[in-house]
XYZ file of C-alpha atoms in Angstrom:
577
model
C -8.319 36.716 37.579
C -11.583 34.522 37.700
C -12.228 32.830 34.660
C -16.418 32.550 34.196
C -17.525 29.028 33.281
C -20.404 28.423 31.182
C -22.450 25.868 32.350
C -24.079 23.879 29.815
C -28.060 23.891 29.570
C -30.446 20.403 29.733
C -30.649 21.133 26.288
C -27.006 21.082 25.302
C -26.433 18.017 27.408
C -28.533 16.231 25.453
C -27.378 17.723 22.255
C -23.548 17.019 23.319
C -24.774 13.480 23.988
C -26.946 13.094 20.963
C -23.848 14.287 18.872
C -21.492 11.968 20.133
C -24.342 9.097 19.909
C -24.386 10.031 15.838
C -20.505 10.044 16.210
C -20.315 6.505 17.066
C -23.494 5.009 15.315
C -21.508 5.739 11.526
C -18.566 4.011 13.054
C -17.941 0.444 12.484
C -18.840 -2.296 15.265
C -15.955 -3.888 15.530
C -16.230 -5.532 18.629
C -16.991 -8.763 17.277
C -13.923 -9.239 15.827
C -11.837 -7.783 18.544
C -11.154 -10.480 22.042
C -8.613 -10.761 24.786
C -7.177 -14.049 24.558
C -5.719 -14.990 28.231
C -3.912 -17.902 30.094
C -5.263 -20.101 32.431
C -6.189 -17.507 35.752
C -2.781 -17.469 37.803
C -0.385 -18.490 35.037
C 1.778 -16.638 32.078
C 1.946 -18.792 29.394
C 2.139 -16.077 26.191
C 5.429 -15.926 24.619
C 5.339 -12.319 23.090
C 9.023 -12.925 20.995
C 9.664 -9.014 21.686
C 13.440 -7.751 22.051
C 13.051 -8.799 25.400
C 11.286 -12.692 25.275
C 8.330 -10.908 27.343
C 6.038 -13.380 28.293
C 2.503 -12.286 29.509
C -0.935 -12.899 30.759
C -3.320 -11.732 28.312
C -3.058 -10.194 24.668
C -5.868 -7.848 23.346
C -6.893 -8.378 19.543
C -8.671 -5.634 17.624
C -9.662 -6.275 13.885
C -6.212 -7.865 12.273
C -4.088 -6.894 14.788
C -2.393 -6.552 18.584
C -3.521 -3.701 20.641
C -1.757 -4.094 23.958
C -0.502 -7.074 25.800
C 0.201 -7.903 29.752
C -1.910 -8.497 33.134
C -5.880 -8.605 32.397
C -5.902 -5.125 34.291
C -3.579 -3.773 32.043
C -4.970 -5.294 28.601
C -8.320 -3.688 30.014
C -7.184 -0.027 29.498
C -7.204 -0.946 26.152
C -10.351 -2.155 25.453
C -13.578 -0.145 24.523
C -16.382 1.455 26.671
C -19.177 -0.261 24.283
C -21.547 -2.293 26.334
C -20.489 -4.921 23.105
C -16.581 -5.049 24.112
C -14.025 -7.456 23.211
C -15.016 -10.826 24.758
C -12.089 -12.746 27.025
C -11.120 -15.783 26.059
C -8.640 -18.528 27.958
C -6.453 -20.711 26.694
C -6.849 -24.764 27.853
C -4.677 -25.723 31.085
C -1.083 -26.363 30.015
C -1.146 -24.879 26.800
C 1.054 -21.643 25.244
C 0.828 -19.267 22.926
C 3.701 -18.414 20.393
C 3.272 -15.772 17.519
C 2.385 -17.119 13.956
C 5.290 -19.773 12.958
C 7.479 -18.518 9.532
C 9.368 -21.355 7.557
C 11.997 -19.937 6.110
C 12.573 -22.667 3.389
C 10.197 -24.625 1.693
C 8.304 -25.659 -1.644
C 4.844 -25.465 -1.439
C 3.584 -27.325 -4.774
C 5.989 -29.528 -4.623
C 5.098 -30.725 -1.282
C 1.462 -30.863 -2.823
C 2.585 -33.010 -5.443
C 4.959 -35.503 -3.149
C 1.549 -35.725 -1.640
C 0.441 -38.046 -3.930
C 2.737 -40.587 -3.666
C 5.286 -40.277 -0.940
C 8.163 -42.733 -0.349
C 9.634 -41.611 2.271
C 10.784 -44.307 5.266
C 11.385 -46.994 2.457
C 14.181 -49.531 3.208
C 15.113 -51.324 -0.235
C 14.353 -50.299 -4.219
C 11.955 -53.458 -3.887
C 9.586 -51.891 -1.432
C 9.557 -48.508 -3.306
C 8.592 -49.983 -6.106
C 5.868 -51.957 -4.814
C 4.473 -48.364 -3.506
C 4.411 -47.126 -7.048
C 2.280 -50.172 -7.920
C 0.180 -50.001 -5.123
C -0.547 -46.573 -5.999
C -1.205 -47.175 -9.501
C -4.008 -50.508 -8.485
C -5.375 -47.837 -6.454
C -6.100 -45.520 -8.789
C -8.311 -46.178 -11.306
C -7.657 -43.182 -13.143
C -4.186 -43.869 -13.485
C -4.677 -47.839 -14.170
C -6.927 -47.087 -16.636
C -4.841 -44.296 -18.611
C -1.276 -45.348 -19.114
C -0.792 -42.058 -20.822
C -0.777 -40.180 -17.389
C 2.323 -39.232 -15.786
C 2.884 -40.664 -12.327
C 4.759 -38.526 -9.601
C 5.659 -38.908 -6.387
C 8.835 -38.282 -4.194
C 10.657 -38.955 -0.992
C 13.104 -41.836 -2.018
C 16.242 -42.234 0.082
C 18.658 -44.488 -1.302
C 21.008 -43.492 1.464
C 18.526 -45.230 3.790
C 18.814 -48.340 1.782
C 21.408 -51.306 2.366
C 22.964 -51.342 -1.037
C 23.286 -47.281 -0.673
C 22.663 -47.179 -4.219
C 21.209 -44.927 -6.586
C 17.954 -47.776 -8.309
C 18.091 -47.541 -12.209
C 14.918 -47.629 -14.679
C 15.195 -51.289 -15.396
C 14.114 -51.838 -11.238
C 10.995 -50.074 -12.152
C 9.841 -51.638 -16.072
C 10.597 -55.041 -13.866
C 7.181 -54.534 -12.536
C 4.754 -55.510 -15.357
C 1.951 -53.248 -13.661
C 4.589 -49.880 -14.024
C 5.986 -50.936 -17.422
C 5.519 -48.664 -19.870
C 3.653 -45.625 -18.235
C 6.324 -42.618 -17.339
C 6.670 -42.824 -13.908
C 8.786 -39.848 -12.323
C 10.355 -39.594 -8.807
C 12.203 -36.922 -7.172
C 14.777 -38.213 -4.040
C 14.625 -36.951 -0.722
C 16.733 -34.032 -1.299
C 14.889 -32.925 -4.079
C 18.393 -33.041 -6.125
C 17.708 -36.504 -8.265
C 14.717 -37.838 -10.024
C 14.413 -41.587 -10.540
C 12.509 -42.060 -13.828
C 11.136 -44.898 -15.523
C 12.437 -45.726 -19.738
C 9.546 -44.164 -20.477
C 10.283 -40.954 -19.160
C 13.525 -41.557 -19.942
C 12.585 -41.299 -23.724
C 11.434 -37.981 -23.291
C 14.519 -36.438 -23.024
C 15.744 -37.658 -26.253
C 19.373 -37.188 -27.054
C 21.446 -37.165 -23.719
C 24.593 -35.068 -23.503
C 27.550 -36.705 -22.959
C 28.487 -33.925 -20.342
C 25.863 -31.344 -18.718
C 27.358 -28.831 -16.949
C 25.928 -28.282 -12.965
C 24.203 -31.728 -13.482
C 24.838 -35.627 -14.011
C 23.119 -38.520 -15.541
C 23.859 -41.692 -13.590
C 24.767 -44.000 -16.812
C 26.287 -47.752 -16.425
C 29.645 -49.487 -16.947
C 28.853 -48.934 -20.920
C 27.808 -45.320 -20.858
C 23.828 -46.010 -20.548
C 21.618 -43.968 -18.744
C 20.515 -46.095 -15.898
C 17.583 -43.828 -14.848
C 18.727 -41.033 -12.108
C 19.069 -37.800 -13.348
C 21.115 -35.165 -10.973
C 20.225 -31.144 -10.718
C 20.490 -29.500 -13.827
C 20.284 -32.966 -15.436
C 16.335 -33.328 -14.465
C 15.646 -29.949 -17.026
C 16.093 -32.811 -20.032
C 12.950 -34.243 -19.109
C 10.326 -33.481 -21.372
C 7.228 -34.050 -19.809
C 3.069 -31.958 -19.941
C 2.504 -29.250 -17.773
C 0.387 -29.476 -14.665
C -3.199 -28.003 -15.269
C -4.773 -25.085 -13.294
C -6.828 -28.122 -11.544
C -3.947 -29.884 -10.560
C -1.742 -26.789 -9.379
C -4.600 -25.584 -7.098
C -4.870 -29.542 -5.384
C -1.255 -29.484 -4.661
C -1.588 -25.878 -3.497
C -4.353 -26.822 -1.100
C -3.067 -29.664 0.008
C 0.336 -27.800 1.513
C -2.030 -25.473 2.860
C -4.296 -27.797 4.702
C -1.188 -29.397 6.577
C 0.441 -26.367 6.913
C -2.243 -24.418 9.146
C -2.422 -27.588 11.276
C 1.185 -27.243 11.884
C 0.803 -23.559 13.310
C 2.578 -22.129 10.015
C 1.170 -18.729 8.638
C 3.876 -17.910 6.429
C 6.323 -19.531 4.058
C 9.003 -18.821 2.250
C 8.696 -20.336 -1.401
C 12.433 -20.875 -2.111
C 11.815 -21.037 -5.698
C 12.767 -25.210 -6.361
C 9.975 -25.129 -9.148
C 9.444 -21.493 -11.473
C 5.748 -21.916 -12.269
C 5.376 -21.575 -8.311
C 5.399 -17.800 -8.058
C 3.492 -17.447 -11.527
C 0.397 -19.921 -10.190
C 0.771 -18.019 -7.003
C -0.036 -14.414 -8.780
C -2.984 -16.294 -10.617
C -4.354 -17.102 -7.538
C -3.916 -13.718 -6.085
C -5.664 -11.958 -9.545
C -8.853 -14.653 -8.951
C -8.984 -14.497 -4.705
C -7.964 -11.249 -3.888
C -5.956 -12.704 -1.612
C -4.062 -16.328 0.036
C -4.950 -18.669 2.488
C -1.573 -18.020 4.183
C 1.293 -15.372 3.887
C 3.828 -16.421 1.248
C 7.264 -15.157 0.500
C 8.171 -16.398 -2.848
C 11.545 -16.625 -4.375
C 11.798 -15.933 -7.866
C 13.815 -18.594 -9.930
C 17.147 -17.866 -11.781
C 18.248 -19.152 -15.126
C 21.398 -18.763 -16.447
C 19.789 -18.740 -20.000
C 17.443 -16.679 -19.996
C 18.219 -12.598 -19.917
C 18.789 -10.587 -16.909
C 15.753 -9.628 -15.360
C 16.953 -7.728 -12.274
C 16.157 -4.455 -13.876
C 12.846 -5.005 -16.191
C 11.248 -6.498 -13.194
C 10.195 -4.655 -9.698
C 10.782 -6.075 -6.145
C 6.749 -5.918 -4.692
C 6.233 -6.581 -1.023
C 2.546 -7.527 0.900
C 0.308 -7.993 -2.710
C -2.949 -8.908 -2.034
C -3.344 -6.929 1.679
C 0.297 -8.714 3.017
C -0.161 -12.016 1.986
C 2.479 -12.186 -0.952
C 6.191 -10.552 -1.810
C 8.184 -11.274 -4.148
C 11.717 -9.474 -3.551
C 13.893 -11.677 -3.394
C 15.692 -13.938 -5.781
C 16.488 -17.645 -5.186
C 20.061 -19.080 -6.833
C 21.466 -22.852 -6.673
C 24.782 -22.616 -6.079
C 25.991 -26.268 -5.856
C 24.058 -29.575 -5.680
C 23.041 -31.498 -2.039
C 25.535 -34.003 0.091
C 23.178 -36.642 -0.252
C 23.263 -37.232 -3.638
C 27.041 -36.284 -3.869
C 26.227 -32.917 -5.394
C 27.336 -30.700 -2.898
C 30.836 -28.694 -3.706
C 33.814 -29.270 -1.572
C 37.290 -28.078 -0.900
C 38.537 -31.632 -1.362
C 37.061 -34.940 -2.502
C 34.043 -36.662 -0.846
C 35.414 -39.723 2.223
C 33.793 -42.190 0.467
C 34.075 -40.964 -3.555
C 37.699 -39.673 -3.817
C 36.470 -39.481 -7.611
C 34.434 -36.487 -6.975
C 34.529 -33.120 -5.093
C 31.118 -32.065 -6.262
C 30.183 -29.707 -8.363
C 28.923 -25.932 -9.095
C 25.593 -25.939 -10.530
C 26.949 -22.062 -11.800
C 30.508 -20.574 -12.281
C 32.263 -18.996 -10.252
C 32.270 -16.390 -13.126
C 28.326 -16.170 -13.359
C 28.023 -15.822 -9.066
C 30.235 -13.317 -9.341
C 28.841 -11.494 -12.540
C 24.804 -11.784 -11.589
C 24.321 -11.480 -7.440
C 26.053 -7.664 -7.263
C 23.478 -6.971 -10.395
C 20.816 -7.894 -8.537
C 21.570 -6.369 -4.968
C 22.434 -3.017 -7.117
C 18.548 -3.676 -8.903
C 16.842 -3.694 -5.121
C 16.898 -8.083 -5.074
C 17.447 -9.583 -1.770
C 19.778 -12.742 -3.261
C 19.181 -15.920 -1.597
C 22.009 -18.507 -2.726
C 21.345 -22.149 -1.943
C 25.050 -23.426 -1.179
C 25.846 -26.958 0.801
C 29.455 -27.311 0.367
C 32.161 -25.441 1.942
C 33.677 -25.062 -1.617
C 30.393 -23.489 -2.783
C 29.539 -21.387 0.533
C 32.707 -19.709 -0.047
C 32.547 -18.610 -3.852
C 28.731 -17.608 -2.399
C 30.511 -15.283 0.321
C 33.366 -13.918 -2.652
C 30.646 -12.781 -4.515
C 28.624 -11.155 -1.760
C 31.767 -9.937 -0.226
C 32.580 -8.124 -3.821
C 29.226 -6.751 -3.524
C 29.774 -4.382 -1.477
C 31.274 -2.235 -3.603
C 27.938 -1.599 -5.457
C 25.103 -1.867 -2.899
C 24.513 -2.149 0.717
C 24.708 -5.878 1.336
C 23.629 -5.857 5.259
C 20.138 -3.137 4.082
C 19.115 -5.799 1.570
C 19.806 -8.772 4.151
C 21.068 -11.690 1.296
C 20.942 -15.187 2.604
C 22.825 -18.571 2.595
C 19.970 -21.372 2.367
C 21.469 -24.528 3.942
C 24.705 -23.124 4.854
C 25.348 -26.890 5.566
C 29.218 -27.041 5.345
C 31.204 -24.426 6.428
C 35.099 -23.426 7.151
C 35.377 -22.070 10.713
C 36.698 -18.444 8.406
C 33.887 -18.522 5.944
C 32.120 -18.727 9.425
C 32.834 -16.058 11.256
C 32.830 -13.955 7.694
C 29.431 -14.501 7.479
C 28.899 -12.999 10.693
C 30.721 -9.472 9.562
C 28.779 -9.263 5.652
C 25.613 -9.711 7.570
C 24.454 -12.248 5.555
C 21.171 -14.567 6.752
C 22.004 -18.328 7.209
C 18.758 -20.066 6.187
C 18.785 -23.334 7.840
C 17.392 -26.377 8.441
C 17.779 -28.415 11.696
C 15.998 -31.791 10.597
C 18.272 -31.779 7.882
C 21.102 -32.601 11.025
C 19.482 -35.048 12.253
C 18.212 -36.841 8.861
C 22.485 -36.756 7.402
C 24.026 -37.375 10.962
C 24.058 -41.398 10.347
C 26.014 -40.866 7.118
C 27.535 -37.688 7.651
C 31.098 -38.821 8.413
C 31.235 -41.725 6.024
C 30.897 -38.742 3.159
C 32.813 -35.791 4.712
C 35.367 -38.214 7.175
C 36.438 -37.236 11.092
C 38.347 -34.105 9.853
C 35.456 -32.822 8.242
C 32.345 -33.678 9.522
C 32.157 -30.907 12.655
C 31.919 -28.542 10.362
C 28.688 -29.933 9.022
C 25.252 -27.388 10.490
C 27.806 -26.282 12.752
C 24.485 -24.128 13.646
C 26.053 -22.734 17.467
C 29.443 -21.334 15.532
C 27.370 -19.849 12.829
C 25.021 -17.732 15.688
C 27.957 -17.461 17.482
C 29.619 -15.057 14.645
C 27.332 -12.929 14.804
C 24.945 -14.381 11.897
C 21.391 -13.976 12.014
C 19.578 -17.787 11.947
C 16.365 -18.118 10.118
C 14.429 -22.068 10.758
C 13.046 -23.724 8.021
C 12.400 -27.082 7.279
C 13.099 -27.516 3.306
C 9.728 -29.556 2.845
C 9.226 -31.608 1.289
C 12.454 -32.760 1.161
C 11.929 -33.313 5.465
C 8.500 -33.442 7.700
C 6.906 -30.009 7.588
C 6.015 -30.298 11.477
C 7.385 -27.300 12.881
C 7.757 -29.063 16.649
C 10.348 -31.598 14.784
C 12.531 -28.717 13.584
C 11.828 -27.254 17.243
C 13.235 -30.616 18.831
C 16.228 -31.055 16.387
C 17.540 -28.029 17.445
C 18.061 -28.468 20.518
C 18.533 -31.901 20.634
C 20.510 -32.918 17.629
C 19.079 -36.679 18.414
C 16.522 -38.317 16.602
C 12.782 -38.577 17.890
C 13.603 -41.724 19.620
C 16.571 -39.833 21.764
C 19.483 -41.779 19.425
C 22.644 -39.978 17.827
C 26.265 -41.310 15.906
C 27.668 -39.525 19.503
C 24.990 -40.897 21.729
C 21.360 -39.298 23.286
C 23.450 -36.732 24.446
C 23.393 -35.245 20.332
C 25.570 -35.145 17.529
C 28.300 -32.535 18.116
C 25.982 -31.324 21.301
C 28.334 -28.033 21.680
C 26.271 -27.174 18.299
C 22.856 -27.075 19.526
C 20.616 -23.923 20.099
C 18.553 -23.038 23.511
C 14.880 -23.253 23.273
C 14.726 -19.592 23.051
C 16.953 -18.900 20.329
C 15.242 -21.837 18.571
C 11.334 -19.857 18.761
C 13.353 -16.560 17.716
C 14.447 -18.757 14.896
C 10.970 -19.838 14.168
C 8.958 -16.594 13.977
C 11.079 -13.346 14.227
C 14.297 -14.290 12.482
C 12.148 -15.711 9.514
C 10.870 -12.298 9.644
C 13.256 -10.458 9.450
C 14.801 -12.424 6.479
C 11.818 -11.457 4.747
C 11.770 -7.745 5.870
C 8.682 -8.455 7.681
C 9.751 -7.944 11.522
C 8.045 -4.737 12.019
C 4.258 -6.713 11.017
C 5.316 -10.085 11.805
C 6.957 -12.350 14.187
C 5.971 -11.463 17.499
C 3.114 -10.271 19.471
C 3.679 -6.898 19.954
C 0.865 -3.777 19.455
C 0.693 -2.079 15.945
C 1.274 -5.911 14.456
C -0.663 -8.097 12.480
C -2.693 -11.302 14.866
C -0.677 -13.918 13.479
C -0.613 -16.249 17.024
C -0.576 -20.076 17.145
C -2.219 -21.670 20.460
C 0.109 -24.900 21.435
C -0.791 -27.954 23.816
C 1.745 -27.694 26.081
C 4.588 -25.392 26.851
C 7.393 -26.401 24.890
C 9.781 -24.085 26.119
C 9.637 -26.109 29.170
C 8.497 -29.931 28.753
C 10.763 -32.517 28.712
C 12.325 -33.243 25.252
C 10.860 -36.440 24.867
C 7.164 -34.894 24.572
C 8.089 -31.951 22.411
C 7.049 -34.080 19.024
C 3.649 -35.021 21.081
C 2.552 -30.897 21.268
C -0.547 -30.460 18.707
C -1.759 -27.404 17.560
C -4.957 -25.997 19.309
C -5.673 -22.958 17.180
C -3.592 -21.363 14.106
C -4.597 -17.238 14.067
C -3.928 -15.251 10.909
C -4.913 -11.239 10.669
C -6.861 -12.427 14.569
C -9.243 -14.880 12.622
C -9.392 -17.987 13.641
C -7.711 -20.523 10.393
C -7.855 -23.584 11.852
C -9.298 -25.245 15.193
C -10.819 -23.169 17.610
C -10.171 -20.405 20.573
């Protein structure tokens, strides 16, 4: 049979055309805020982070997210037919692009307020205490007003010669610190060093605090270091609104530089997640995706049920579905719970900053409620009552579908290990932390012990799922530091307890599992991997342009890459494409 075809008239032509012209003129013109972003001609230097490490030529961005990825050519089948289409844009000579980078650990105000007086890299009590009065000369706002609380952070006494913890009386000794309150959290963020000032404000000490310690002296005085759940008897003003937002900013600032565009809030300080919903009600939105922990207390009631899990608030830049629990305390400051007694303390094994009882009671609750429970545990003692509890779990909720996590994981038995590996529980860890407790390490835990310290290859090796972070500010936020420890396990100058070969090198990770670790693992641990973490199409343009390739420079120039251009939702957040 012949079909007849009707063959359209001048007039219907231009109707047809006219139609289609009315079409497009009500749509949107988006191609301003669409580009191709390509490598240098001839090279492939874009690290997609897809299931199979992909990398390409040339990634199209439309609006907030990937449309298609590959050759030029095959980007191009992508694009529009608008005489206005996506621009193409190259990369500089040498340099990489990675997705967005995820930190899957950190404290964003209190970074902000270490800020303002940081003490890290001091050598003796004597030179941290002349930074506290160098800070206060400098300030005439704090010379003038003895009333005002001074913070800062970053102290190390393991760093020091003496390798002790400094006392109240080494600050009041300087007549230009004496009486103000003067408060200053360690390194690990487990110990605050505090003036008699600030001292006073906790009134009435306890002889005994349970999950905590206050250092006292050969006559049972408080000598000025108070440990975990010891710093809650300080007694001090609230930040304001004003001084919230500064610290806020201030994290923020760095952290674009550094490539980050999200974070994981793990929850160190509880007003965190309340100022962050403040500034979500007044901006609509954040300056960079945050996945915020909410804080535990034993004392208060159980919230698990009254309150509901909320992912991507304020267009995917906050969740909160997760809940953040301190196990133990930290190794540095002798916190951490062991098996058996610290090397160089047989006094002590520790301690549990929560009961057995109360892990056991309050982390199937909240898996059962819809909570992703993220335990910070350091000790092999505590990762194990951690891994009872989630283990016991099971019997009331899917553990592996709501993907709990260790944070630290630091010290492990080889069975606690490979049990991780079968729950399907996230270690959350941090490699600077290796290399910042690797000159010490064996003087704490002794020979037998130590190789069981961020035994980070066994833990992979199990079948665990690693997440990077960098617990700042307790270390360096610089992503490219966490990037080098792990697959170095030496210092930035090359130097190790074992050599420049690394610390326990049979631990390390390859460069490739270390960018996993640093963009899709932290996404999945935050049940983001299917928007985040890799530069695939249908996901958000979170992309990070690096100055050199550092899955292939030498190791030595690793900590000299810089950041180029930091890419949230395919707008440009800091630098320049």
């Amino acid at each position: 049979m012949v079909k007849h075809l009707t063959i359209p008239t001048r007039a219907g032509v231009l109707a047809a055309v006219v139609a289609i012209a009315l079409i497009y003129a009500q749509r949107p013109l988006v191609a301003h805020d669409g580009y191709v972003l390509c490598s240098p001609v001839n090279t492939k230097s874009i690290y997609t982070v897809d299931p199979r490490n992909s990398v390409v030529e040339c990634v199209l961005v439309r609006g907030k997210k990937f449309v298609a990825s590959g050759s030029l050519d095959e980007v191009k089948v992508k694009r529009t037919w608008y005489p206005w289409t996506e621009k193409v844009k190259y990369i500089p000579k040498g340099s990489i692009v990675v997705p967005g980078l995820g930190d899957s650990h950190a404290h964003i105000l209190e970074y902000g307020k270490t800020a303002q007086l940081e003490l890290e890299g001091t050598k003796s009590v004597d030179e941290t205490v002349k930074l506290v009065r160098q800070h206060i000369l400098s300030n005439p706002d704090l010379l003038g007003d003895k009333s005002r609380v001074i913070f800062g952070g970053g102290w190390d006494h393991m760093s020091w010669s003496t390798r002790q913890f400094p006392t109240s009386k080494d600050l009041d000794s300087d007549p230009v610190i004496r009486g103000r309150r003067v408060v200053l959290q360690s390194k690990d963020c487990h110990a605050l060093w505090v003036s008699l000032a600030a001292l006073d404000t906790c009134g009435e000490i306890p002889s005994d605090i349970e999950g905590g310690v206050v250092v006292t002296d050969v006559n049972s005085n408080p000598t000025g270091v108070l440990l975990d759940n010891a710093q809650e008897l300080l007694k001090l003003p609230h930040p304001t609104e004003d001084e919230l937002r500064s610290r806020f900013l201030t994290t923020v600032k760095d952290a674009l530089s550094y490539g980050l565009t999200s974070i994981h809030d793990a929850g160190l300080d509880p007003m965190s997640l309340d100022f962050f919903e403040r500034e979500v009600a007044r901006e609509k939105s954040l300056p960079i995706r945050i996945y915020a922990m909410k804080h535990f207390d034993e004392q208060e009631l159980y919230w698990g049920n009254t309150t509901i899990p909320y992912s991507g608030a304020a267009n995917g830049w906050l969740s909160v579905r997760s809940v953040k629990i301190f196990a133990d305390g930290a190794l540095r400051t002798g916190g951490a719970a062991l098996h058996h007694h610290y090397h160089d303390n047989p006094s002590t094994k520790g301690f549990m900053r929560l009961s057995e009882d109360v892990l056991v009671s309050v982390i199937p609750r909240f898996l059962k409620d819809g909570w992703q429970v993220n335990v910070h545990a350091i000790g092999d003692r505590a990762n194990g009552l951690v891994l009872d509890a989630f283990e016991s779990a099971l019997k009331d909720a899917n553990v592996t579908a709501l993907r709990p996590r260790l944070e630290h994981a630091q010290i492990m038995t080889k069975e606690d290990m490979e049990r991780l590996g079968g729950l399907g529980v996230i270690a959350s860890v941090q490699p600077t932390h290796a290399i910042s407790d690797m000159s010490y390490a064996e003087d704490r835990l002794g020979p037998s012990r130590v190789h069981q310290l961020y035994a980070f290859r066994s833990i992979l090796n199990s079948g665990t799922r690693i997440a990077l972070g960098t617990d700042f500010p307790v270390e360096e936020m610089n992503p490219f530091k966490t990037f080098y420890a792990a697959i170095t396990r030496t210092t930035v100058s090359g130097q190790s307890p074992h050599g420049r070969g690394g610390w326990f090198p049979e631990q390390c990770l390859t460069r490739e599992e270390t960018l996993r670790g640093m963009t899709i693992d932290p996404a999945y641990a935050s049940f983001t991997e299917s928007t985040l973490g890799s530069i695939e199409p249908g996901k958000l343009a979170d992309l990070v342009v690096l100055s050199q390739d550092v899955m292939r420079v030498p190791v030595d120039r690793i900590m000299e890459t810089k950041v180029v251009a930091t890419v949230i939702d395919g707008k440009v957040v800091y630098g320049d494409l």
